[in-house]
Coordinates of C-alpha atoms in Angstrom, one line a residue:
M91 CA 25.5 -9.8 -35.1
L92 CA 27.3 -7.2 -32.9
T93 CA 26.0 -6.9 -29.4
F94 CA 27.0 -5.0 -26.2
T95 CA 26.5 -6.0 -22.6
A96 CA 26.7 -3.5 -19.6
L97 CA 24.5 -5.3 -17.1
G98 CA 27.5 -7.0 -15.5
P99 CA 31.0 -7.2 -17.0
F100 CA 31.2 -4.7 -19.9
Q101 CA 31.8 -6.4 -23.2
A102 CA 31.2 -6.3 -26.9
W103 CA 30.4 -9.4 -28.9
A104 CA 30.4 -10.5 -32.5
D105 CA 28.2 -13.4 -33.2
G106 CA 28.6 -14.6 -29.6
A107 CA 32.4 -14.2 -29.5
P108 CA 33.9 -11.5 -27.2
L109 CA 35.9 -8.7 -28.8
D110 CA 39.2 -7.3 -27.6
L111 CA 38.3 -3.7 -26.5
G112 CA 41.7 -2.8 -25.2
G113 CA 42.6 -1.3 -21.9
Q114 CA 40.5 0.1 -19.2
R115 CA 40.3 3.7 -20.4
Q116 CA 39.7 2.7 -24.0
R117 CA 36.9 0.5 -22.9
A118 CA 35.6 3.4 -20.8
V119 CA 35.2 5.5 -24.0
L120 CA 32.9 2.9 -25.5
A121 CA 31.0 2.5 -22.2
R122 CA 30.5 6.2 -22.0
L123 CA 29.0 6.3 -25.5
L124 CA 26.7 3.4 -24.7
V125 CA 25.5 5.3 -21.6
A126 CA 24.6 8.2 -23.9
G127 CA 21.9 6.0 -25.5
G128 CA 22.9 6.8 -29.1
R129 CA 23.3 10.5 -28.5
A130 CA 26.5 12.3 -29.4
V131 CA 29.0 12.9 -26.6
P132 CA 31.4 15.9 -27.3
V133 CA 35.1 15.2 -27.2
N134 CA 35.6 17.7 -24.4
T135 CA 33.0 15.9 -22.3
L136 CA 34.8 12.6 -22.9
I137 CA 38.1 14.1 -21.8
D138 CA 36.6 15.7 -18.7
E139 CA 34.8 12.5 -17.7
L140 CA 37.6 10.0 -18.4
W141 CA 40.3 12.1 -16.6
P142 CA 38.3 14.0 -14.0
G143 CA 40.3 17.0 -12.8
A144 CA 43.6 16.2 -14.5
P145 CA 43.5 15.4 -18.2
P146 CA 46.8 14.7 -19.9
A147 CA 48.3 17.3 -22.3
Q148 CA 47.6 15.0 -25.3
A149 CA 44.1 14.0 -24.2
L150 CA 42.5 14.8 -27.6
S151 CA 44.9 12.7 -29.6
T152 CA 44.6 9.9 -27.0
I153 CA 40.8 9.9 -27.4
Q154 CA 41.1 9.8 -31.2
G155 CA 43.5 6.9 -30.9
Y156 CA 41.0 5.0 -28.6
V157 CA 38.2 5.6 -31.1
S158 CA 40.3 4.4 -34.0
R159 CA 41.2 1.1 -32.3
L160 CA 37.7 0.6 -31.1
R161 CA 36.4 1.0 -34.7
R162 CA 38.8 -1.7 -35.9
A163 CA 37.6 -4.0 -33.1
L164 CA 33.9 -3.4 -33.8
E165 CA 34.1 -3.4 -37.6
P166 CA 37.2 -5.4 -38.6
D167 CA 36.1 -5.8 -42.2
R168 CA 35.5 -2.1 -42.8
A169 CA 37.7 -0.6 -45.6
P170 CA 40.3 2.0 -44.6
R171 CA 38.4 5.0 -46.0
E172 CA 34.9 3.7 -45.5
E173 CA 32.8 5.6 -43.0
A174 CA 32.2 3.9 -39.7
R175 CA 28.7 2.6 -39.1
V176 CA 28.9 1.7 -35.3
L177 CA 31.1 4.2 -33.5
V178 CA 30.5 7.2 -35.7
S179 CA 31.8 10.8 -35.8
A180 CA 29.0 13.1 -34.6
P181 CA 30.5 16.6 -34.3
P182 CA 31.6 17.8 -31.9
G183 CA 32.2 14.3 -30.7
Y184 CA 31.2 10.6 -31.2
A185 CA 28.1 8.4 -30.9
L186 CA 27.3 4.7 -30.7
R187 CA 24.9 3.6 -33.4
A188 CA 23.1 0.4 -32.5
A189 CA 19.6 -1.0 -32.3
T190 CA 17.9 -1.5 -28.9
E191 CA 18.1 -5.3 -29.3
Q192 CA 21.9 -5.0 -29.6
V193 CA 22.5 -3.4 -26.2
D194 CA 21.4 -5.3 -23.1
A195 CA 20.9 -2.1 -21.1
W196 CA 18.8 -0.4 -23.7
R197 CA 16.7 -3.5 -24.2
F198 CA 16.4 -3.9 -20.4
E199 CA 15.1 -0.4 -20.0
A200 CA 12.5 -0.8 -22.8
L201 CA 11.2 -4.0 -21.2
V202 CA 10.9 -2.6 -17.8
K203 CA 8.9 0.4 -19.1
S204 CA 6.6 -1.8 -21.3
E205 CA 2.9 -2.0 -20.6
G206 CA 0.2 -4.6 -21.1
D207 CA -2.0 -7.1 -19.2
P208 CA -0.6 -8.9 -16.2
G209 CA 0.5 -11.9 -18.4
R210 CA 2.5 -9.7 -20.7
V211 CA 4.0 -7.7 -17.9
W212 CA 5.1 -10.9 -16.1
A213 CA 6.8 -12.1 -19.3
A214 CA 8.4 -8.8 -20.0
M215 CA 9.8 -8.4 -16.5
D216 CA 11.0 -12.0 -16.5
T217 CA 12.9 -11.4 -19.7
A218 CA 14.3 -8.1 -18.4
L219 CA 15.6 -9.7 -15.2
E220 CA 17.2 -12.5 -17.1
L221 CA 19.4 -9.9 -18.8
W222 CA 20.9 -8.8 -15.5
R223 CA 24.3 -10.5 -14.9
G224 CA 25.6 -8.4 -12.1
P225 CA 26.1 -4.8 -11.0
A226 CA 26.1 -2.6 -14.1
L227 CA 29.3 -0.9 -15.2
A228 CA 31.1 -2.0 -12.0
E229 CA 34.6 -1.8 -13.6
F230 CA 34.1 1.9 -14.1
G231 CA 32.7 2.6 -10.7
E232 CA 35.3 5.2 -9.8
L233 CA 34.0 7.5 -12.6
S234 CA 31.0 9.6 -11.7
W235 CA 29.1 9.1 -14.9
A236 CA 29.3 5.3 -14.6
A237 CA 28.2 5.4 -10.9
T238 CA 25.2 7.5 -11.8
E239 CA 24.2 5.3 -14.6
A240 CA 24.7 2.1 -12.5
G241 CA 22.4 3.6 -9.9
R242 CA 19.8 4.4 -12.5
L243 CA 19.9 0.9 -13.9
E244 CA 19.8 -0.6 -10.4
E245 CA 16.6 1.4 -9.7
L246 CA 15.1 0.0 -12.9
R247 CA 16.0 -3.5 -11.8
L248 CA 14.2 -3.0 -8.5
I249 CA 11.2 -1.7 -10.4
A250 CA 11.3 -4.8 -12.6
V251 CA 11.3 -7.0 -9.5
E252 CA 8.3 -5.2 -8.1
R253 CA 6.3 -5.0 -11.4
R254 CA 6.9 -8.7 -11.9
A255 CA 5.5 -9.4 -8.4
G256 CA 2.5 -7.1 -9.0
A257 CA 1.7 -9.0 -12.2
G258 CA 2.2 -12.3 -10.4
L259 CA -0.3 -11.4 -7.7
A260 CA -2.8 -10.4 -10.4
L261 CA -2.2 -13.9 -11.9
G262 CA -2.7 -15.7 -8.6
R263 CA 0.9 -16.7 -8.0
A264 CA 1.2 -15.4 -4.4
T265 CA 2.6 -18.7 -3.1
S266 CA 5.7 -18.6 -5.3
L267 CA 6.3 -14.9 -4.7
V268 CA 6.3 -14.6 -0.9
A269 CA 9.8 -15.8 -0.3
D270 CA 11.3 -13.5 -3.0
L271 CA 9.3 -10.5 -1.7
E272 CA 10.4 -11.2 1.9
A273 CA 14.1 -11.1 0.7
H274 CA 13.4 -8.0 -1.4
A275 CA 11.8 -6.1 1.5
S276 CA 14.5 -7.1 3.8
A277 CA 17.2 -6.0 1.4
Y278 CA 15.5 -2.7 0.5
P279 CA 13.5 -1.8 3.7
L280 CA 12.9 1.8 2.7
R281 CA 11.0 0.9 -0.5
E282 CA 7.3 1.4 0.0
E283 CA 6.4 -0.9 -2.9
A284 CA 8.4 -3.8 -1.5
W285 CA 6.4 -3.8 1.7
R286 CA 3.1 -3.2 0.0
L287 CA 3.6 -6.2 -2.3
L288 CA 4.8 -8.4 0.6
A289 CA 1.9 -7.6 2.8
T290 CA -0.6 -8.0 -0.1
A291 CA 0.9 -11.4 -1.1
L292 CA 0.7 -12.6 2.5
Y293 CA -2.9 -11.5 2.7
A294 CA -3.7 -13.3 -0.5
L295 CA -2.6 -16.5 1.1
G296 CA -4.9 -15.9 4.0
R297 CA -2.0 -14.9 6.3
Q298 CA -3.6 -11.7 7.6
G299 CA -1.6 -11.7 10.8
D300 CA 1.7 -12.0 8.9
A301 CA 0.6 -9.3 6.5
L302 CA 0.0 -6.8 9.4
A303 CA 3.2 -7.9 11.0
A304 CA 5.1 -7.0 7.8
L305 CA 3.6 -3.5 7.8
R306 CA 4.6 -3.1 11.5
R307 CA 8.1 -4.1 10.6
A308 CA 8.1 -1.5 7.9
R309 CA 6.9 1.2 10.3
S310 CA 9.6 0.3 12.8
V311 CA 12.3 0.5 10.2
W312 CA 11.1 3.8 8.8
R313 CA 10.8 5.3 12.3
D314 CA 14.3 4.2 13.2
E315 CA 15.9 5.2 9.8
L316 CA 13.9 8.2 8.8
G317 CA 11.9 9.3 11.8
L318 CA 8.8 8.9 9.7
D319 CA 5.6 6.9 9.9
L320 CA 4.4 4.7 7.1
S321 CA 3.4 6.4 3.8
A322 CA -0.3 7.3 3.3
G323 CA -0.6 4.4 0.8
L324 CA 0.7 1.8 3.3
Q325 CA -1.4 3.2 6.1
R326 CA -4.5 2.9 3.8
L327 CA -3.6 -0.7 3.1
E328 CA -3.1 -1.4 6.8
A329 CA -6.5 0.2 7.6
D330 CA -8.2 -1.8 4.8
M331 CA -6.8 -5.1 6.2
L332 CA -7.8 -4.2 9.8
A333 CA -11.3 -3.2 8.7
Q334 CA -11.7 -6.2 6.3
R335 CA -12.2 -3.9 3.4
L336 CA -10.1 -6.3 1.3
E337 CA -12.1 -9.1 -0.2
S338 CA -11.5 -12.4 1.5
P339 CA -8.8 -14.0 -0.7
A340 CA -9.2 -17.4 -2.4
P341 CA -6.4 -19.9 -1.9
D342 CA -3.3 -18.5 -3.7
G343 CA -5.4 -15.8 -5.2
P344 CA -4.7 -12.0 -5.1
P345 CA -6.8 -9.7 -2.9
H346 CA -8.8 -7.0 -4.6
L347 CA -8.6 -3.5 -3.2
P348 CA -11.9 -1.7 -3.4
A349 CA -12.3 1.1 -5.9
E350 CA -11.5 4.6 -4.7
T351 CA -14.6 6.0 -3.0
P352 CA -15.7 9.4 -4.2
A353 CA -16.2 12.1 -1.5
A354 CA -19.9 12.3 -2.5
G355 CA -20.7 9.5 -0.1
P356 CA -22.3 6.0 -0.3
A357 CA -24.5 7.0 -3.2
A358 CA -21.5 7.2 -5.5
V359 CA -20.3 3.7 -4.7
A360 CA -23.5 1.7 -4.3
G361 CA -24.3 -0.7 -7.1
P362 CA -23.8 -4.2 -8.6
A363 CA -20.3 -4.5 -7.1
V364 CA -21.8 -4.6 -3.6
A365 CA -23.9 -7.7 -4.5
G366 CA -20.8 -9.4 -5.9
S367 CA -18.6 -8.9 -2.9
A368 CA -20.2 -8.4 0.5
A369 CA -23.4 -10.1 -0.5
A370 CA -21.7 -13.3 -1.4
G371 CA -20.4 -13.8 2.1
S372 CA -23.7 -13.2 3.8
A373 CA -26.1 -15.0 1.4
A374 CA -26.1 -18.3 3.4
A375 CA -26.8 -16.6 6.7
S376 CA -29.7 -14.6 5.2
D377 CA -31.5 -17.8 4.2
A378 CA -31.5 -19.0 7.8
A379 CA -32.4 -15.8 9.6
P380 CA -34.8 -13.0 9.2
P381 CA -33.4 -9.9 7.4
L382 CA -31.8 -7.2 9.5
R383 CA -34.1 -4.2 9.5
V384 CA -32.4 -0.9 9.2
V385 CA -33.5 2.8 9.5
V386 CA -31.4 5.5 8.0
A387 CA -31.5 9.1 9.2
D388 CA -29.6 11.8 7.3
D389 CA -30.6 15.3 6.1
Q390 CA -28.8 14.8 2.8
A391 CA -30.9 13.1 0.2
L392 CA -27.8 11.9 -1.7
V393 CA -26.5 10.0 1.3
R394 CA -29.9 8.4 2.0
A395 CA -30.2 7.3 -1.7
G396 CA -26.8 5.8 -1.7
V397 CA -27.4 3.8 1.5
R398 CA -30.8 2.7 0.2
A399 CA -29.3 1.4 -3.1
M400 CA -26.5 -0.3 -1.1
L401 CA -29.0 -2.1 1.2
E402 CA -31.3 -3.1 -1.6
A403 CA -28.4 -4.9 -3.2
E404 CA -27.5 -6.8 0.0
P405 CA -29.3 -10.1 0.8
G406 CA -30.3 -10.4 4.4
V407 CA -30.6 -6.6 5.0
T408 CA -33.7 -4.5 4.4
M409 CA -34.3 -0.7 4.8
V410 CA -37.5 -0.2 6.7
G411 CA -37.5 3.6 6.6
E412 CA -35.6 6.9 6.3
A413 CA -35.7 10.2 8.2
T414 CA -34.3 13.6 7.5
N415 CA -33.8 14.8 11.1
G416 CA -33.5 13.6 14.6
E417 CA -37.1 14.0 15.5
E418 CA -38.3 12.0 12.5
A419 CA -35.7 9.3 13.4
I420 CA -37.0 8.9 16.9
A421 CA -40.6 8.6 15.6
L422 CA -39.6 6.2 12.8
V423 CA -37.7 3.9 15.2
A424 CA -40.7 3.7 17.6
E425 CA -43.0 2.9 14.6
T426 CA -40.8 0.3 12.8
G427 CA -38.7 -1.3 15.6
P428 CA -35.5 -1.7 13.5
D429 CA -32.5 -3.8 14.5
V430 CA -30.0 -1.1 13.5
V431 CA -30.2 2.7 13.0
L432 CA -27.7 4.6 10.9
L433 CA -27.8 8.1 12.3
D434 CA -26.1 11.2 11.0
I435 CA -24.4 13.0 13.8
Q436 CA -25.2 16.5 12.5
M437 CA -28.9 17.1 11.5
P438 CA -31.4 20.0 11.8
H439 CA -34.1 20.3 14.4
L440 CA -32.6 17.6 16.6
D441 CA -29.1 16.5 16.0
G442 CA -27.9 12.9 15.8
L443 CA -26.4 12.9 19.3
A444 CA -29.6 13.9 21.0
A445 CA -31.6 11.5 18.9
A446 CA -29.2 8.7 19.8
R447 CA -29.5 9.3 23.5
R448 CA -33.3 9.3 23.2
I449 CA -33.3 6.1 21.1
L450 CA -30.9 4.3 23.4
S451 CA -32.8 5.2 26.5
E452 CA -35.8 3.1 25.4
T453 CA -36.5 -0.4 26.6
R454 CA -34.7 -2.9 24.3
P455 CA -33.4 -0.2 21.9
P456 CA -31.9 -1.0 18.5
K457 CA -28.2 -0.7 17.8
V458 CA -27.1 2.8 16.7
I459 CA -24.3 3.5 14.3
M460 CA -23.3 7.1 13.9
M461 CA -22.4 8.4 10.5
T462 CA -20.0 11.4 10.1
T463 CA -18.3 13.3 7.4
F464 CA -14.9 14.2 8.9
G465 CA -14.7 12.2 12.2
S466 CA -13.4 15.3 14.1
D467 CA -16.5 16.5 15.9
E468 CA -16.4 16.6 19.7
N469 CA -19.9 15.0 19.6
L470 CA -18.2 11.7 18.7
Y471 CA -16.8 11.5 22.2
A472 CA -20.2 12.2 23.8
A473 CA -21.8 9.7 21.5
L474 CA -19.4 7.0 22.6
R475 CA -20.3 7.7 26.2
A476 CA -24.0 7.4 25.2
G477 CA -23.4 3.8 24.1
V478 CA -23.5 3.8 20.3
S479 CA -22.3 0.7 18.5
G480 CA -19.9 2.3 16.1
F481 CA -18.9 5.1 13.9
I482 CA -18.4 5.1 10.2
L483 CA -17.3 7.8 7.7
K484 CA -19.9 8.6 5.0
T485 CA -17.1 8.2 2.4
S486 CA -16.5 4.6 3.4
A487 CA -16.9 1.8 0.9
P488 CA -20.2 -0.1 0.9
E489 CA -18.5 -3.1 2.4
Q490 CA -17.6 -1.0 5.4
F491 CA -21.2 0.1 5.9
L492 CA -22.4 -3.5 5.7
A493 CA -19.7 -4.8 8.1
A494 CA -20.7 -2.1 10.6
I495 CA -24.4 -3.1 10.4
R496 CA -23.7 -6.8 10.8
A497 CA -21.2 -6.2 13.6
A498 CA -23.7 -4.0 15.6
S499 CA -26.5 -6.5 15.1
A500 CA -24.3 -9.3 16.5
G501 CA -23.5 -7.3 19.6
D502 CA -20.0 -6.3 18.3
A503 CA -18.9 -2.9 17.2
L504 CA -17.1 -1.4 14.3
I505 CA -15.5 2.0 14.9
D506 CA -13.6 3.3 11.9
P507 CA -9.9 3.3 12.8
T508 CA -9.5 6.9 11.5
I509 CA -12.2 8.1 13.8
T510 CA -10.8 6.2 16.7
T511 CA -7.3 7.6 16.2
R512 CA -8.7 11.1 16.2
L513 CA -10.8 10.5 19.3
I514 CA -7.8 9.3 21.1
A515 CA -5.6 12.2 20.0
G516 CA -8.3 14.7 20.8
F517 CA -9.6 13.5 24.1
A518 CA -6.8 11.4 25.7
G519 CA -6.4 12.5 29.3
R520 CA -10.0 13.5 29.9
V521 CA -10.3 11.4 32.9
D522 CA -13.9 10.5 33.8
P523 CA -14.4 10.0 37.6
A524 CA -16.6 7.1 36.7
S525 CA -14.0 5.3 34.6
P526 CA -11.9 2.5 36.0
P527 CA -9.1 4.0 38.2
A528 CA -6.6 1.5 36.8
L529 CA -6.2 -1.6 34.7
A530 CA -4.4 -3.6 37.4
G531 CA -5.0 -7.3 37.5
L532 CA -5.4 -7.7 33.7
A533 CA -3.2 -10.3 32.0
D534 CA -1.0 -9.3 29.1
S535 CA -3.3 -11.2 26.7
Q536 CA -6.3 -9.2 28.0
L537 CA -4.4 -5.9 27.7
D538 CA -3.6 -6.8 24.0
V539 CA -7.3 -7.4 23.3
L540 CA -8.2 -4.2 25.1
K541 CA -5.8 -2.2 23.1
L542 CA -7.2 -3.6 19.8
V543 CA -10.8 -3.0 20.9
A544 CA -9.8 0.6 21.7
R545 CA -8.3 0.9 18.2
G546 CA -11.7 0.0 16.7
L547 CA -11.2 -3.6 15.7
T548 CA -14.0 -6.2 15.6
N549 CA -13.7 -9.6 17.3
R550 CA -12.9 -11.2 14.0
Q551 CA -10.1 -8.7 13.2
I552 CA -8.6 -9.0 16.7
G553 CA -8.6 -12.8 16.3
Q554 CA -6.8 -12.6 13.0
T555 CA -4.2 -10.2 14.4
L556 CA -3.6 -12.3 17.6
S557 CA -4.1 -15.7 16.0
L558 CA -7.1 -16.4 18.1
S559 CA -10.6 -17.7 17.2
E560 CA -13.5 -15.3 17.2
E561 CA -15.1 -17.2 20.0
E562 CA -11.9 -16.9 22.2
V563 CA -11.8 -13.1 21.6
A564 CA -15.5 -12.8 22.5
L565 CA -14.9 -14.6 25.8
M566 CA -11.9 -12.3 26.5
V567 CA -14.0 -9.2 25.8
K568 CA -16.6 -10.5 28.1
S569 CA -14.0 -11.1 30.8
L570 CA -12.7 -7.5 30.4
L571 CA -16.2 -6.1 30.8
E572 CA -16.7 -8.1 33.9
H573 CA -13.4 -7.2 35.4
L574 CA -13.8 -3.5 34.8
G575 CA -17.5 -3.4 35.7
L576 CA -18.6 -2.2 32.3
F577 CA -21.6 -3.0 30.2
D578 CA -20.7 -2.6 26.5
R579 CA -17.8 -2.4 24.1
A580 CA -18.1 1.4 23.6
Q581 CA -17.4 1.8 27.3
L582 CA -14.2 -0.4 26.9
V583 CA -13.0 2.1 24.3
M584 CA -13.6 5.0 26.6
A585 CA -12.0 3.2 29.5
A586 CA -8.8 2.5 27.4
Y587 CA -8.0 6.1 26.7
E588 CA -9.6 7.8 29.7
S589 CA -7.3 5.7 31.9
G590 CA -4.3 6.6 29.8
F591 CA -3.8 3.0 28.5
V592 CA -4.1 4.1 24.9
T593 CA -2.4 7.4 24.1
P594 CA -1.6 9.3 20.8
G595 CA 1.7 8.3 19.2
E596 CA 2.6 5.5 21.6
K597 CA 5.3 3.1 20.4
S598 CA 3.9 -0.2 21.7
S599 CA 3.8 -3.4 19.8
F600 CA 0.3 -2.5 18.6
S601 CA 0.9 1.2 17.9
S602 CA 0.4 0.5 14.2
L603 CA -3.2 -0.7 14.9

């Protein structure tokens, strides 16, 4: 069987034995026809591309002589007047006739573009990468057509590496992939997919801190090399890790990203998936403690229905009432005595901000979490000062809503990183006379914790980022409150950016958070 190899030293083979293809330029004729993928290449194109800028006077007859000798090498048993079957005449030029299986580059490309389940993709990419024996068409590197094709094949190789890794993660093979992905990301630091796969693999092994560190490295490289921040996709992955929107990975198992959340709000995403993910982690706790009692106040029926369905699917949490405006919310809270109130910041009659102030002014008030659509309202700033226990976007996944409720009930807070970033950008420098004049006297470790609190992270997320236990973080937050003379976590957020400690676009070691 006649075969051709271009993924490494260029060669033609007959039943496994190499063929004599002649000198460099004669071999280049065959390589150029192979690059054409079976299509005809005009003789004039061959002349221009083999002698760029200065073809010899007898270039046409020289090409014809090359083709004649190549035909004898490829089909030694062909009769003198018999038509060629491999290197054929295809006016106004020539073409290489071969099956995909006969040309390693053609087979390689077909394998890289193949589809299927993770097992099939893994096998296909493995086979494709085994065909790679070195830089493609390296001996013709001075010719522009060869350099262009070599670059295209190299890009396909990188795609194969990444598709194999993606399939491996889906198959639960993170342990065996991390070292290769680390080398891949280091060698090609501007490839978004390389960093995504590395961070995802590390997260799958329970190495959340290392996963976030990988994304910080990517951000640093991109800023230095391109002057750009991370892509939107990597920023979403980072936010999902920080907010624990990725499912807790099993040992050597892949993490599962939540489905895209429609803009319609929680109603569009509530359903059985909630019970299968967030519910599993809280079932044991719900058996030992009374359920968390939640009131929901929003003037949109769709949002209320979505939250209701979400809470009904969650063990250990129960919805004790719903309101359509701020006045109803205040009355309902007084009547039912809930643990947590989910309160829309914009409602008729009495808005969420005024309602929150009234609710929080009562003796032993419930925790209040503000819901917002865009996270850009100036009322968010005022609500933080009023002492709410968090903000959440209405388009957040159910897991995020449940995490906010549980964090608030435990005395923690969950402030969506997107909202926190906008708050800092919009209101940095608004110095409050009552805020701490300075952060002098805080240790570096306390400053690190303060910065992460200001970025909206919970104690658990801060612990994972700084390799501390949740209890250690809680003690450090308590010491911060005592040192600064503050009462709650929301005030810490305010103190961080009112004092200028957290500013938009800063390039500190935690600027990515």
